[in-house]
CSV table of C-alpha atoms in Angstrom, one decimal:
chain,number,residue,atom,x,y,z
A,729,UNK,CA,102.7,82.3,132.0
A,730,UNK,CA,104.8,81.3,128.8
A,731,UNK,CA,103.7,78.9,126.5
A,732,UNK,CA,104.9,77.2,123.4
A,733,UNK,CA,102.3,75.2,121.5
A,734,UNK,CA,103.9,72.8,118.4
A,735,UNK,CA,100.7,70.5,117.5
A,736,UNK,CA,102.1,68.5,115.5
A,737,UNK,CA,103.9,65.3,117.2
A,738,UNK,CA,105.3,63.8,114.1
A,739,UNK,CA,105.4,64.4,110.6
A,740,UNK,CA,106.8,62.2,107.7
A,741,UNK,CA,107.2,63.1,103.9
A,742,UNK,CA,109.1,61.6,101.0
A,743,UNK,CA,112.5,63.3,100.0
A,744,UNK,CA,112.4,66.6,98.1
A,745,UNK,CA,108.5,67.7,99.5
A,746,UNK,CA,108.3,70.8,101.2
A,747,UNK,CA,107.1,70.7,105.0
A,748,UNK,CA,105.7,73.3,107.3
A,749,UNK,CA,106.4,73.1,111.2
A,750,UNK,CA,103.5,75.0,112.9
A,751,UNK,CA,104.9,76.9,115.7
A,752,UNK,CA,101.8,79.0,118.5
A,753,UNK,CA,103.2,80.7,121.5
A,754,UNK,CA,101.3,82.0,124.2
A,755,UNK,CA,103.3,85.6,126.4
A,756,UNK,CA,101.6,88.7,128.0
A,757,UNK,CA,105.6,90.4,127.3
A,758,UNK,CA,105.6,93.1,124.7
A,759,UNK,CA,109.3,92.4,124.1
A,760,UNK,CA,110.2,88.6,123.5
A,761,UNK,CA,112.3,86.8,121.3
A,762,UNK,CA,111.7,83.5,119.2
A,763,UNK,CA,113.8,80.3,118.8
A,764,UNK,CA,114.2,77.6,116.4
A,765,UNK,CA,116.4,74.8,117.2
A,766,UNK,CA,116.9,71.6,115.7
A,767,UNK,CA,118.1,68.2,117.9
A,768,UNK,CA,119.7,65.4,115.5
A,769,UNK,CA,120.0,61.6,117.5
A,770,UNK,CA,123.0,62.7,118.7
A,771,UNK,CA,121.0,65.0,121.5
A,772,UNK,CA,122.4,68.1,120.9
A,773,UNK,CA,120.0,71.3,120.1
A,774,UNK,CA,121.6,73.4,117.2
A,775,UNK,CA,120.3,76.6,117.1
A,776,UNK,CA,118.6,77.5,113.6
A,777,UNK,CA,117.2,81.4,113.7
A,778,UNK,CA,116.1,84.4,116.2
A,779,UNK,CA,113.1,86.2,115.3
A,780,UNK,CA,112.4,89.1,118.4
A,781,UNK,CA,108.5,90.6,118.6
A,782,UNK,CA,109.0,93.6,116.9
A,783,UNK,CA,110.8,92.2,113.5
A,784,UNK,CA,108.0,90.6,111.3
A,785,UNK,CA,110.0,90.3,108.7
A,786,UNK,CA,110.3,86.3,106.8
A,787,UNK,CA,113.6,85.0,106.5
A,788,UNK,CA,115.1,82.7,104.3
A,789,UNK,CA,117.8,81.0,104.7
A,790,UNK,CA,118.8,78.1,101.7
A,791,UNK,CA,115.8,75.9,102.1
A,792,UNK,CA,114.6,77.1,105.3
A,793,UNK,CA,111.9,79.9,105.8
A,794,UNK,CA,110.3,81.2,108.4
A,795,UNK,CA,107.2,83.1,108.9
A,796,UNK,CA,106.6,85.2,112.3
A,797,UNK,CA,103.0,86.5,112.2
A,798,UNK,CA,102.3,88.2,115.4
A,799,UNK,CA,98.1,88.5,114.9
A,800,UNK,CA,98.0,84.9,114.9
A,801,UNK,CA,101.4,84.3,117.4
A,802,UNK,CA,102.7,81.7,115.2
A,803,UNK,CA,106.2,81.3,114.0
A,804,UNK,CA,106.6,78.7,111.6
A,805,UNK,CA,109.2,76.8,109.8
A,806,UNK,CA,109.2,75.4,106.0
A,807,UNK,CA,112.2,73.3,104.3
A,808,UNK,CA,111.8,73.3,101.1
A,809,UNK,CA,112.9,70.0,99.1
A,810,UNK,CA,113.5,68.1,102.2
A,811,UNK,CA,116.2,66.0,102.5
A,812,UNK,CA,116.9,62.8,104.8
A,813,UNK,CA,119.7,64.6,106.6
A,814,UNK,CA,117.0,67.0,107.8
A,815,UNK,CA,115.2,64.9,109.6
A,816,UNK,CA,115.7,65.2,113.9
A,817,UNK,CA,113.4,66.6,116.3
A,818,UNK,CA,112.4,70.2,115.7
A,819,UNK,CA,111.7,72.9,118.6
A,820,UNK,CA,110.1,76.2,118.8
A,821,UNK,CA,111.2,78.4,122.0
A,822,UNK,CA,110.3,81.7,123.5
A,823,UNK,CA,112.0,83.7,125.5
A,824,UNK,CA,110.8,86.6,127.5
A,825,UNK,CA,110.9,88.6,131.0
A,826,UNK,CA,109.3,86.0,132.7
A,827,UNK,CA,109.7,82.8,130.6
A,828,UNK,CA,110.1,79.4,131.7
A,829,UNK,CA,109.7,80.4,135.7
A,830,UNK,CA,112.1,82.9,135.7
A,831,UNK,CA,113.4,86.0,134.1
A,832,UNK,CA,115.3,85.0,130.7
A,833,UNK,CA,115.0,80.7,130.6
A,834,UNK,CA,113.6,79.5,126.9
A,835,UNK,CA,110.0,77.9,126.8
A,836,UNK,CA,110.3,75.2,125.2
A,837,UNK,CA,107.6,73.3,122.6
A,838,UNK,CA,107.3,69.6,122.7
A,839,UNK,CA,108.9,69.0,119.4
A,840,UNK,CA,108.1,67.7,116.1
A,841,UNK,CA,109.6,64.8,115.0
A,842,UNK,CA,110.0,65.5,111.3
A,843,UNK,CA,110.4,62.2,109.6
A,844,UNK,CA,112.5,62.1,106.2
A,845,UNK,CA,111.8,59.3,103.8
A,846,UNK,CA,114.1,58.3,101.1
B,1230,UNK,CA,136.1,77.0,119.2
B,1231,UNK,CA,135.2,74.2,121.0
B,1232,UNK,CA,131.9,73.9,121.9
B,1233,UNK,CA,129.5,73.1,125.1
B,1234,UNK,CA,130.9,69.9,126.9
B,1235,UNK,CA,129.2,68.1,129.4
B,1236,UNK,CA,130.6,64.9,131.1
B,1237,UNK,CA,129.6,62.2,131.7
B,1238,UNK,CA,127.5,61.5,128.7
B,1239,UNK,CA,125.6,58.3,130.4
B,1240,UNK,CA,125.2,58.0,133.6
B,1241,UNK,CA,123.2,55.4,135.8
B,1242,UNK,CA,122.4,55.6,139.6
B,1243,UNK,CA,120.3,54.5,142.3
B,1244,UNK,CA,117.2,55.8,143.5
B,1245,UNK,CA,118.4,57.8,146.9
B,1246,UNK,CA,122.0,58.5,145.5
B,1247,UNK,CA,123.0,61.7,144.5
B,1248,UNK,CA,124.7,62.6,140.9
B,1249,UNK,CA,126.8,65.2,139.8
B,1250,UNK,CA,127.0,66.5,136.4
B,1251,UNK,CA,129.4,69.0,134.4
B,1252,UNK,CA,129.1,71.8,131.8
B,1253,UNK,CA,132.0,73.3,130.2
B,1254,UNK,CA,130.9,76.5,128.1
B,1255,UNK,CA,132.4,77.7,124.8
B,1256,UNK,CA,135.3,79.8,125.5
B,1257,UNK,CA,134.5,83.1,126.5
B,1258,UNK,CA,130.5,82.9,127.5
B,1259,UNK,CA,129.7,83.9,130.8
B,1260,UNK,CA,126.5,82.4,131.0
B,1261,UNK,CA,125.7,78.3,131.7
B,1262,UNK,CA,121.8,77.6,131.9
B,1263,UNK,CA,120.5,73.8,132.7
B,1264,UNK,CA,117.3,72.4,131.2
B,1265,UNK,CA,115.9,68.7,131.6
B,1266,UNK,CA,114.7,66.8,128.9
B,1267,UNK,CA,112.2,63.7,129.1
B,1268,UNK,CA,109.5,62.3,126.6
B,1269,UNK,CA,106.6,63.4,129.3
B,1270,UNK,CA,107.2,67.0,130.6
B,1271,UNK,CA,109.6,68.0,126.9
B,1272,UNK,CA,112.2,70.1,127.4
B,1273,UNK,CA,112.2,72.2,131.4
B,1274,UNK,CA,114.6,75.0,132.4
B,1275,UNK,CA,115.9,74.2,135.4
B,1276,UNK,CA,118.4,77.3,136.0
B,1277,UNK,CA,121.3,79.9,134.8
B,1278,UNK,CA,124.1,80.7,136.1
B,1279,UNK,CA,126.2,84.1,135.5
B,1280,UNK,CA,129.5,85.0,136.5
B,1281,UNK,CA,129.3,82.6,139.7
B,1282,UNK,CA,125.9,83.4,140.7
B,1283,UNK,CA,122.8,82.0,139.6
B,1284,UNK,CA,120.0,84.3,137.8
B,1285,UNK,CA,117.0,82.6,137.9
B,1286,UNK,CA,115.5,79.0,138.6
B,1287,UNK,CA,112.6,77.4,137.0
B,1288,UNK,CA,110.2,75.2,138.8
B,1289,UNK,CA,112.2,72.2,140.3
B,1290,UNK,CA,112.2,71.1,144.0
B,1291,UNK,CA,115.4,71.8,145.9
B,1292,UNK,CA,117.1,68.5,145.3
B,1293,UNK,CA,118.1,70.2,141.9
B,1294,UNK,CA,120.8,72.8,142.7
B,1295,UNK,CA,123.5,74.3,140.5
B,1296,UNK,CA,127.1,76.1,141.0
B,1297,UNK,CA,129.7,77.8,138.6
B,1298,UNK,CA,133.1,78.6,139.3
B,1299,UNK,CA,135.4,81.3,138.5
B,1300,UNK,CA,136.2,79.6,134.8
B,1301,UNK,CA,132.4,79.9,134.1
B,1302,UNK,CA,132.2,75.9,134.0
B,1303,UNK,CA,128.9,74.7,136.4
B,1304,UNK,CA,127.7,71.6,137.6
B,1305,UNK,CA,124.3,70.6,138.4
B,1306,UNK,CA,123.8,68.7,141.4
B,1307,UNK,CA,120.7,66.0,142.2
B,1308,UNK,CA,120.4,64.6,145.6
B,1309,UNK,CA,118.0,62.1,146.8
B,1310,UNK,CA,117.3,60.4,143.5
B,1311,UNK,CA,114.1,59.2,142.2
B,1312,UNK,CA,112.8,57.6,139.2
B,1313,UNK,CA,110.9,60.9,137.3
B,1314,UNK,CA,114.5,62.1,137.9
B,1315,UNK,CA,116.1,59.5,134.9
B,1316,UNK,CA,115.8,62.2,131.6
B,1317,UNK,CA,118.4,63.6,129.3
B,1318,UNK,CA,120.2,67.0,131.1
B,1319,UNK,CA,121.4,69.7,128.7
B,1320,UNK,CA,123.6,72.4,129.1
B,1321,UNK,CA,123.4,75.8,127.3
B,1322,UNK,CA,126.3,78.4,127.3
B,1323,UNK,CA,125.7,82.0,126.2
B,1324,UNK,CA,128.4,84.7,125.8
B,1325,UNK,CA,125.8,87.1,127.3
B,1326,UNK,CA,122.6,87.2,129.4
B,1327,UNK,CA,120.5,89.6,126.9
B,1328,UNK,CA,116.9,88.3,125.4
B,1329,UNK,CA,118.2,87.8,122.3
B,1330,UNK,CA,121.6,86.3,122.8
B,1331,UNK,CA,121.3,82.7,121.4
B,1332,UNK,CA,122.4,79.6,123.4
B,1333,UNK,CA,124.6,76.7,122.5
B,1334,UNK,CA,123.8,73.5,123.6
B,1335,UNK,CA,125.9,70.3,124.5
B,1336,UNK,CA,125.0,66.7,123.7
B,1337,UNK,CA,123.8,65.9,127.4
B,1338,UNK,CA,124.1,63.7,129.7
B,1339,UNK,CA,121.7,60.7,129.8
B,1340,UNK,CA,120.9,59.9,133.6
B,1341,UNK,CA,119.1,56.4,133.8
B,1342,UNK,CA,117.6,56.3,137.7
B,1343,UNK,CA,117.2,52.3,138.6
């Protein structure tokens, strides 16, 4: 079975720290892709980056980063000098042959509510 | 483009009725998937749907049943509804079915079972 571990419920900072989201997953598929997606009040998931199982590469993207490490099966997320608008519910998702009960559905994490004080 | 658009937004309904919900996908993507959100269980695929037929179904009871028509827009059904059922339903489009190909997400509808 799938499974996508975030162990952190919430999380609040002040404006301009830098906060890491700690994203575990859990797959017996050698070929599986990684999601990041990000869901404002407004309910709708935007999707952030794709990281698949063989590219172990970090990305940057402005203030985001992400570091895939597949000996440890994390996939985390950092903003760098957060700001209020960046604050939402954050999810990690994996997607595999078999994930989520069926061929191709995304995993899901719980979510981190990533608080952003002013 | 426009993107995913699901109506209603808010919807509430008696425990027993049976709802109806709707998912247009962004022009052009095949694929409409169906996942159901609530503060307990977190976010659950229910199922995808691909050129009119579905692909795979996560674990849900048979009250939960889909369909997508020949425009690639799908509705998810619920029949029989009970309380557990009241949660926030998101659709997902995709322009194709591989691993990596991300999906888009509308802004839900909010189902409130009384």
């Amino acid at each position: 079975a799938q499974k996508v571990t975030q162990a952190q419920t919430e999380i609040s900072v002040v404006e301009k720290e830098d906060v890491t989201l700690d994203c575990v997953y859990e797959t017996r598929d050698t070929t599986y892709y990684l999601f990041w997606y990000k869901q404002p009040p407004s309910g709708e998931l935007v999707f952030l980056i794709r990281r698949n199982s063989f590219d172990e590469q970090n990305e940057i993207s402005g203030r985001y980063s992400w570091n895939f490490q597949k000996s440890t099966s994390s996939f985390n997320f950092t903003i760098t000098a957060s700001q209020v608008v960046d604050s939402a519910v954050y999810f990690c998702a994996l997607r595999g042959r078999y994930s989520g009960g069926g061929a191709d559905g995304l995993t899901f994490g719980k979510g981190t509510h990533l608080i952003i004080q002013p | 483009k426009a993107g995913v658009t699901q109506t209603p937004r808010y919807l509430i309904k008696t425990r027993g009725q049976q709802v109806t919900l709707s998912c247009s996908p962004i022009s052009g993507h095949r694929s409409v998937s169906w996942y159901q959100q609530t503060p307990g269980q977190g976010l659950q695929f229910l199922f995808e749907y691909f050129s009119e037929t579905q692909r795979n179904k996560g674990n849900f009871p048979g009250r939960f049943s889909g369909r997508q028509f020949s425009n690639s827009r799908s509705e998810m059904n619920v029949s029989t509804l009970e309380l557990g059922d009241s949660a926030l339903y998101l659709c997902a489009s995709r322009e194709r079915t591989d691993l990596n190909t991300e999906a888009f997400f509308g802004q839900g509808t909010r189902l409130t079972v009384v």
